[in-house]
PDB file of C-alpha atoms in Angstrom:
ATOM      1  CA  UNK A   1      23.848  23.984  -9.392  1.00 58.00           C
ATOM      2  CA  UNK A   2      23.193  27.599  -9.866  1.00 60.00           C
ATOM      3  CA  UNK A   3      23.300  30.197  -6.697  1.00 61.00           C
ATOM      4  CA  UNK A   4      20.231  32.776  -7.464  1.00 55.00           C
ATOM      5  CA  UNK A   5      21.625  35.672  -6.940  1.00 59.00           C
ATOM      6  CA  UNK A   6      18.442  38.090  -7.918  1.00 67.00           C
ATOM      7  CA  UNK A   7      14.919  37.539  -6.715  1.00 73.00           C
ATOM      8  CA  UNK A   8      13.623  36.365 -10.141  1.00 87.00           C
ATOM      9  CA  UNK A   9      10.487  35.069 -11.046  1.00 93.00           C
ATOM     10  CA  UNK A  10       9.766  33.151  -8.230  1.00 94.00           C
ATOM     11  CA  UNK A  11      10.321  35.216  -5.358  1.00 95.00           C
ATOM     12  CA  UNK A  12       7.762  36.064  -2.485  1.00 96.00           C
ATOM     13  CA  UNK A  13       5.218  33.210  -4.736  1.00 97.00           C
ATOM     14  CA  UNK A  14       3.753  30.455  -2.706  1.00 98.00           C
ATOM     15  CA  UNK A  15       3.743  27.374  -4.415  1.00 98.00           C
ATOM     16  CA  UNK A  16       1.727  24.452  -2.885  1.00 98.00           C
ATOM     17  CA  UNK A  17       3.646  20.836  -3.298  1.00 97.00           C
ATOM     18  CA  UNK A  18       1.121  17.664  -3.367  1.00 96.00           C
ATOM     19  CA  UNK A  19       3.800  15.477  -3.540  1.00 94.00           C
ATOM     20  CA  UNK A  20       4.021  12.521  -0.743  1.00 92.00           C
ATOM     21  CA  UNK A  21       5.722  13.726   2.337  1.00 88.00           C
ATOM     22  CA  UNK A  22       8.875  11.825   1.817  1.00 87.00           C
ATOM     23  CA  UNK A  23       9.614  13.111  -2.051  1.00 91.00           C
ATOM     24  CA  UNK A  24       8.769  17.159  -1.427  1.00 94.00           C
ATOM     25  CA  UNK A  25      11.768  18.030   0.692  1.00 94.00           C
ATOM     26  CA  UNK A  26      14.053  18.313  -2.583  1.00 95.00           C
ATOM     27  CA  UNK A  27      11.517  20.358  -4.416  1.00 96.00           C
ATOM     28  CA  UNK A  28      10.800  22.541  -1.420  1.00 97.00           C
ATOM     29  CA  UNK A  29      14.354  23.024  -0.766  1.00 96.00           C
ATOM     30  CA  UNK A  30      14.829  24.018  -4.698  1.00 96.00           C
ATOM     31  CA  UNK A  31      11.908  26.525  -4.493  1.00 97.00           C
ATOM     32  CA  UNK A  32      13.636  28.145  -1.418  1.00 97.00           C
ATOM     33  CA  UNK A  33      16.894  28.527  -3.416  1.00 95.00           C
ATOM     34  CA  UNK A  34      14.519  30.481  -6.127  1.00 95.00           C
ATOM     35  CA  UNK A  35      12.718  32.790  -3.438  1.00 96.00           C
ATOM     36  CA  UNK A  36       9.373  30.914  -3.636  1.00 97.00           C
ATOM     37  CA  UNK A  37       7.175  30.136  -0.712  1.00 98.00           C
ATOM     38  CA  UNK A  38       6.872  26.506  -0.827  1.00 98.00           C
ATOM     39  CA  UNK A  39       3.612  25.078   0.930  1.00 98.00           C
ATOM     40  CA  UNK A  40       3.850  21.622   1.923  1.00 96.00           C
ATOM     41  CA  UNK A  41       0.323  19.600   1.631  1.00 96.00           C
ATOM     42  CA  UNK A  42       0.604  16.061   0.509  1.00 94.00           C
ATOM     43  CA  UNK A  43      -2.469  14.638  -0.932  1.00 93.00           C
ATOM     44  CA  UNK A  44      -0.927  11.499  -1.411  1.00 86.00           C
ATOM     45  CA  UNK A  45       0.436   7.873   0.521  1.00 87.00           C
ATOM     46  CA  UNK A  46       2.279   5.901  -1.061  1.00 87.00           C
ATOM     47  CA  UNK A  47       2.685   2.075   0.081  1.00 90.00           C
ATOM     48  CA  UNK A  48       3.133  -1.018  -0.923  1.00 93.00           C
ATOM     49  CA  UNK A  49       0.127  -2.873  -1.842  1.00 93.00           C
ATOM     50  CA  UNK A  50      -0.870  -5.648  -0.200  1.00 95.00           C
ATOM     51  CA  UNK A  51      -1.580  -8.368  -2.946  1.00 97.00           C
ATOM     52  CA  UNK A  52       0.887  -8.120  -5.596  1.00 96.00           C
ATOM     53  CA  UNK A  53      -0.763 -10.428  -8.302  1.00 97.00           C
ATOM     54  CA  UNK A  54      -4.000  -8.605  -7.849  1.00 96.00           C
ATOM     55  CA  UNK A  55      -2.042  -5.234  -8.616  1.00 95.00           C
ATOM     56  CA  UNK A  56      -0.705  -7.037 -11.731  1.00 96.00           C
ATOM     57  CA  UNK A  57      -4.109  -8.652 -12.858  1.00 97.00           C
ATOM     58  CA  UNK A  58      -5.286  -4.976 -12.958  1.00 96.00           C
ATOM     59  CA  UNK A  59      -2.576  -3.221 -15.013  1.00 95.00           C
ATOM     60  CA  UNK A  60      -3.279  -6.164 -17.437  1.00 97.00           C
ATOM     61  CA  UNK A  61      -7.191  -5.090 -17.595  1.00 97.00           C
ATOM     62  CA  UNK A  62      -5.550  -1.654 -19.024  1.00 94.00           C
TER      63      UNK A  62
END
């Protein structure tokens, strides 16, 4: 990986992240590295669903 080693682009920008909770650690932490302001507000949940067949009878109605 490459250290930043001049402010760049990036730098003092906040950047909000919409991923799930769980999956925008690694981007936050990259944006950090780059001098951005990372803003954390997941808009999603993602889960399991409950009827798999159902989910599968749907994709086919694609």
């Amino acid at each position: 990986m490459q250290t930043v080693t001049s402010p760049g682009v990036l730098a003092g920008k906040g950047i909000v992240i919409t991923r799930p909770a769980l999956q925008a650690d690694s981007i936050c932490r990259l944006l950090l590295e780059h001098n951005a302001v990372p803003i954390a507000f997941p808009t999603l949940l993602i889960q399991p669903v409950a009827d798999p067949a159902l989910a599968k009878a749907r994709l086919r109605e694609l």
